[in-house]
Each structure stands twice: as C-alpha cells, then as structure tokens.
C-alpha cells in the first residue's frame, strides 16, 4: 500500500512546480473590426485557460465605453471551432483540447460603433495557461479538519501529474514525428546521391566510349 509522507508531498510539489508549463503573458495591437490569431501547441485532453484585457492603445482615452469588447474563437488542429464567445473589455475563457497539435486562438473586436469611427488601435493583454491550476476551495479553506485540506491538495497534485504526463506524451509524439521526417529526408538524400552518381558514371563511360571510337576511326590509336 502506497502512502504519502509530508516530505514526499513537499518534494512532489516542488517537482511539479518546476515542470508545469505556463505560457507567459503577452500583449498585441488590434484594430477595431480586425481579427488576429495566435498559435498554441497544446497536448490532447488538456485544460486551457485564457485571461484578457482590452484597452485603447492610447492610454489617455477613456475605457468605460460600452461598445468595447472581444469575440474569442478557438479552433483545433482540424480547424473545427472549439469555442466561440463574445466578451466585454475583459474576460476569462476556458476550453479542453481533444486533439494534440496547433490550436488557433483568434480575437476580434466586436465594436458596435459605425465603421466610419472604427479606426482606433486597441491593445490586448493576453495570458494563456495550460494544465490544471490551483483554485481556492472555500470548503477546504473553512474546514477545521486538516485531512480534508490534505485531500484537496493531493487531488490538485494528482491533476498536475496527469497534466505533466500528457505533456510528456505530447512531446514524445512530436519527437517521433520529427524522427520519421528526418529519416525520410535522409533516405531521399541518399537515393538522390546514388542517382546523381549513377548519372555521372554513365555519362563518363559514354564519353570515354565515344572518344575511343573517334580515335579508332581517325586511326590515331
């Protein structure tokens, strides 16, 4: 029977904190009525959470305008729509990937003003995180029984371990695909070298034969 000691829990938590991959926050400009997409490599069966804030590029402009907002569209590697939702100027979206590979997270301004006024540049602050993340459990926070708190922490660690396992499998799949491509490329290069060598040898033999026939015809040999 396996058991967890406080030392093992601390060591496991440290290792998990070292391996969990979080995409760093970013920001980019966006024109009103314009759509821009970012590409994220995501393993299959992975929870993805995104948080964004939309504001005018000019910091002096007021942002308490009702027309300012974003439409978020997420497409999987097969370009099927996974998520399509309208938000205000700030919001949070989540989805679960069903296939490994490149996912497209697209954002479009859903300004309701007339297009003649829709010329402002906007700034989008975006933070995309993959994997299970710690959330505050009010029951665990208020519980006086420490076993419940430990159970919640252990469940969170198990979720993180599952995410790390999926991430490792995804990286192995990518390495296997890259290895196959490299082997095919090396094989093609080898066959092309053999073909080139055969052509050069054939041309050389043909030229030597013609030269010999020419010398015999001219009675030079």
C-alpha positions as a Python dict, from the first residue, in 0.01 Angstrom:
ca = {
    (1, 'X'): (0, 0, 0),
    (2, 'X'): (143, 338, -104),
    (3, 'X'): (139, 627, 141),
    (4, 'X'): (236, 992, 123),
    (5, 'X'): (452, 1150, 391),
    (6, 'X'): (480, 1530, 438),
    (7, 'X'): (834, 1517, 297),
    (8, 'X'): (720, 1329, -14),
    (9, 'X'): (436, 1577, -62),
    (10, 'X'): (673, 1874, -41),
    (11, 'X'): (922, 1713, -282),
    (12, 'X'): (644, 1621, -524),
    (13, 'X'): (505, 1973, -510),
    (14, 'X'): (848, 2118, -580),
    (15, 'X'): (899, 1891, -882),
    (16, 'X'): (554, 1971, -1015),
    (17, 'X'): (612, 2341, -977),
    (18, 'X'): (932, 2302, -1177),
    (19, 'X'): (773, 2112, -1464),
    (20, 'X'): (435, 2282, -1507),
    (21, 'X'): (448, 2492, -1824),
    (22, 'X'): (273, 2828, -1827),
    (23, 'X'): (261, 3046, -2133),
    (24, 'X'): (390, 3393, -2042),
    (25, 'X'): (158, 3691, -2068),
    (26, 'X'): (171, 3899, -2384),
    (27, 'X'): (9, 4198, -2546),
    (28, 'X'): (-50, 4298, -2907),
    (29, 'X'): (-228, 4569, -3103),
    (30, 'X'): (-565, 4514, -3265),
    (31, 'X'): (-767, 4736, -3493),
    (32, 'X'): (-1139, 4770, -3441),
    (33, 'X'): (-1327, 4517, -3656),
    (34, 'X'): (-994, 4334, -3700),
    (35, 'X'): (-917, 3970, -3612),
    (36, 'X'): (-580, 3835, -3502),
    (37, 'X'): (-484, 3479, -3407),
    (38, 'X'): (-210, 3320, -3202),
    (39, 'X'): (-100, 2957, -3238),
    (40, 'X'): (-51, 2738, -2933),
    (41, 'X'): (94, 2385, -2932),
    (42, 'X'): (-140, 2202, -2694),
    (43, 'X'): (-143, 1833, -2593),
    (44, 'X'): (-466, 1639, -2616),
    (45, 'X'): (-713, 1633, -2325),
    (46, 'X'): (-561, 1945, -2167),
    (47, 'X'): (-745, 2225, -1989),
    (48, 'X'): (-654, 2567, -2129),
    (49, 'X'): (-741, 2893, -1953),
    (50, 'X'): (-711, 3238, -2106),
    (51, 'X'): (-748, 3580, -1944),
    (52, 'X'): (-751, 3903, -2144),
    (53, 'X'): (-789, 4277, -2101),
    (54, 'X'): (-880, 4511, -2387),
    (55, 'X'): (-800, 4881, -2382),
    (56, 'X'): (-719, 5162, -2619),
    (57, 'X'): (-359, 5183, -2740),
    (58, 'X'): (-367, 5548, -2644),
    (59, 'X'): (-363, 5535, -2266),
    (60, 'X'): (-526, 5878, -2239),
    (61, 'X'): (-855, 5755, -2383),
    (62, 'X'): (-1137, 5650, -2155),
    (63, 'X'): (-1208, 5278, -2149),
    (64, 'X'): (-1551, 5287, -1981),
    (65, 'X'): (-1726, 5267, -2318),
    (66, 'X'): (-1998, 5003, -2367),
    (67, 'X'): (-1903, 4923, -2727),
    (68, 'X'): (-1556, 4790, -2640),
    (69, 'X'): (-1532, 4410, -2639),
    (70, 'X'): (-1383, 4097, -2795),
    (71, 'X'): (-1510, 3786, -2970),
    (72, 'X'): (-1290, 3486, -2890),
    (73, 'X'): (-1278, 3192, -3132),
    (74, 'X'): (-1071, 2878, -3071),
    (75, 'X'): (-1008, 2623, -3348),
    (76, 'X'): (-844, 2283, -3314),
    (77, 'X'): (-576, 2137, -3549),
    (78, 'X'): (-857, 2032, -3788),
    (79, 'X'): (-989, 2392, -3787),
    (80, 'X'): (-1307, 2284, -3609),
    (81, 'X'): (-1448, 2550, -3375),
    (82, 'X'): (-1390, 2455, -3011),
    (83, 'X'): (-1502, 2782, -2854),
    (84, 'X'): (-1689, 3088, -2984),
    (85, 'X'): (-1793, 3350, -2731),
    (86, 'X'): (-1840, 3727, -2703),
    (87, 'X'): (-1694, 3917, -2408),
    (88, 'X'): (-1664, 4269, -2279),
    (89, 'X'): (-1334, 4452, -2248),
    (90, 'X'): (-1203, 4191, -2005),
    (91, 'X'): (-1290, 3827, -1954),
    (92, 'X'): (-1180, 3470, -1897),
    (93, 'X'): (-1230, 3172, -2127),
    (94, 'X'): (-1158, 2801, -2084),
    (95, 'X'): (-1166, 2501, -2313),
    (96, 'X'): (-1036, 2144, -2323),
    (97, 'X'): (-833, 2025, -2619),
    (98, 'X'): (-950, 1700, -2777),
    (99, 'X'): (-653, 1652, -3012),
    (100, 'X'): (-281, 1726, -2988),
    (101, 'X'): (-130, 1989, -3214),
    (102, 'X'): (-162, 2352, -3311),
    (103, 'X'): (-468, 2533, -3179),
    (104, 'X'): (-567, 2875, -3310),
    (105, 'X'): (-686, 3133, -3057),
    (106, 'X'): (-842, 3420, -3252),
    (107, 'X'): (-965, 3753, -3116),
    (108, 'X'): (-1176, 4007, -3297),
    (109, 'X'): (-1302, 4342, -3180),
    (110, 'X'): (-1680, 4342, -3160),
    (111, 'X'): (-1716, 4718, -3167),
    (112, 'X'): (-2074, 4833, -3218),
    (113, 'X'): (-1986, 5180, -3346),
    (114, 'X'): (-2030, 5277, -3709),
    (115, 'X'): (-1739, 5163, -3924),
    (116, 'X'): (-1651, 5523, -4013),
    (117, 'X'): (-1548, 5572, -3648),
    (118, 'X'): (-1389, 5229, -3612),
    (119, 'X'): (-1032, 5339, -3670),
    (120, 'X'): (-889, 5327, -3320),
    (121, 'X'): (-598, 5099, -3233),
    (122, 'X'): (-658, 4869, -2939),
    (123, 'X'): (-420, 4686, -2703),
    (124, 'X'): (-498, 4330, -2598),
    (125, 'X'): (-330, 4189, -2287),
    (126, 'X'): (-350, 3809, -2302),
    (127, 'X'): (-236, 3534, -2066),
    (128, 'X'): (-286, 3171, -2174),
    (129, 'X'): (-217, 2890, -1928),
    (130, 'X'): (-227, 2514, -1984),
    (131, 'X'): (-297, 2242, -1730),
    (132, 'X'): (-483, 2225, -1401),
    (133, 'X'): (-431, 2528, -1181),
    (134, 'X'): (-480, 2577, -814),
    (135, 'X'): (-817, 2722, -719),
    (136, 'X'): (-943, 2829, -383),
    (137, 'X'): (-1172, 2570, -236),
    (138, 'X'): (-1395, 2751, 17),
    (139, 'X'): (-1489, 2425, 187),
    (140, 'X'): (-1125, 2331, 232),
    (141, 'X'): (-1038, 2682, 346),
    (142, 'X'): (-1306, 2684, 611),
    (143, 'X'): (-1269, 2324, 718),
    (144, 'X'): (-1111, 2265, 1053),
    (145, 'X'): (-1029, 1909, 965),
    (146, 'X'): (-678, 1909, 818),
    (147, 'X'): (-744, 1579, 641),
    (148, 'X'): (-988, 1748, 405),
    (149, 'X'): (-732, 2016, 324),
    (150, 'X'): (-468, 1750, 256),
    (151, 'X'): (-713, 1557, 40),
    (152, 'X'): (-777, 1868, -168),
    (153, 'X'): (-403, 1937, -203),
    (154, 'X'): (-333, 1576, -302),
    (155, 'X'): (-608, 1586, -564),
    (156, 'X'): (-454, 1902, -707),
    (157, 'X'): (-111, 1734, -719),
    (158, 'X'): (-263, 1432, -896),
    (159, 'X'): (-421, 1663, -1155),
    (160, 'X'): (-86, 1831, -1210),
    (161, 'X'): (86, 1493, -1250),
    (162, 'X'): (-172, 1392, -1512),
    (163, 'X'): (-108, 1714, -1700),
    (164, 'X'): (268, 1656, -1690),
    (165, 'X'): (216, 1301, -1818),
    (166, 'X'): (4, 1430, -2108),
    (167, 'X'): (266, 1695, -2183),
    (168, 'X'): (542, 1432, -2191),
    (169, 'X'): (337, 1208, -2421),
    (170, 'X'): (277, 1503, -2649),
    (171, 'X'): (649, 1581, -2665),
    (172, 'X'): (724, 1215, -2739),
    (173, 'X'): (473, 1220, -3024),
    (174, 'X'): (638, 1531, -3168),
    (175, 'X'): (986, 1377, -3135),
    (176, 'X'): (865, 1059, -3306),
    (177, 'X'): (713, 1260, -3590),
    (178, 'X'): (1031, 1465, -3628),
    (179, 'X'): (1242, 1148, -3627),
    (180, 'X'): (1031, 995, -3905),
    (181, 'X'): (1059, 1312, -4113),
    (182, 'X'): (1437, 1317, -4058),
    (183, 'X'): (1471, 951, -4161),
    (184, 'X'): (1261, 1006, -4473),
    (185, 'X'): (1466, 1313, -4563),
    (186, 'X'): (1794, 1127, -4510),
    (187, 'X'): (1666, 838, -4723),
    (188, 'X'): (1564, 1073, -5003),
    (189, 'X'): (1904, 1246, -4990),
    (190, 'X'): (2083, 908, -5008),
    (191, 'X'): (1879, 795, -5309),
    (192, 'X'): (1933, 1129, -5482),
    (193, 'X'): (2310, 1095, -5426),
    (194, 'X'): (2302, 741, -5571),
    (195, 'X'): (2107, 862, -5876),
    (196, 'X'): (2347, 1153, -5933),
    (197, 'X'): (2648, 923, -5902),
    (198, 'X'): (2493, 674, -6147),
    (199, 'X'): (2423, 952, -6398),
    (200, 'X'): (2779, 1086, -6371),
    (201, 'X'): (2929, 739, -6416),
    (202, 'X'): (2702, 668, -6715),
    (203, 'X'): (2792, 998, -6880),
    (204, 'X'): (3163, 938, -6815),
    (205, 'X'): (3153, 585, -6964),
    (206, 'X'): (2958, 711, -7266),
    (207, 'X'): (3206, 994, -7325),
    (208, 'X'): (3505, 757, -7297),
    (209, 'X'): (3344, 514, -7545),
    (210, 'X'): (3273, 791, -7795),
    (211, 'X'): (3626, 925, -7758),
    (212, 'X'): (3771, 577, -7816),
    (213, 'X'): (3553, 522, -8125),
    (214, 'X'): (3659, 863, -8258),
    (215, 'X'): (4030, 785, -8213),
    (216, 'X'): (3990, 443, -8379),
    (217, 'X'): (3802, 600, -8671),
    (218, 'X'): (4077, 856, -8722),
    (219, 'X'): (4336, 581, -8689),
    (220, 'X'): (4506, 764, -8409),
    (221, 'X'): (4535, 453, -8196),
}
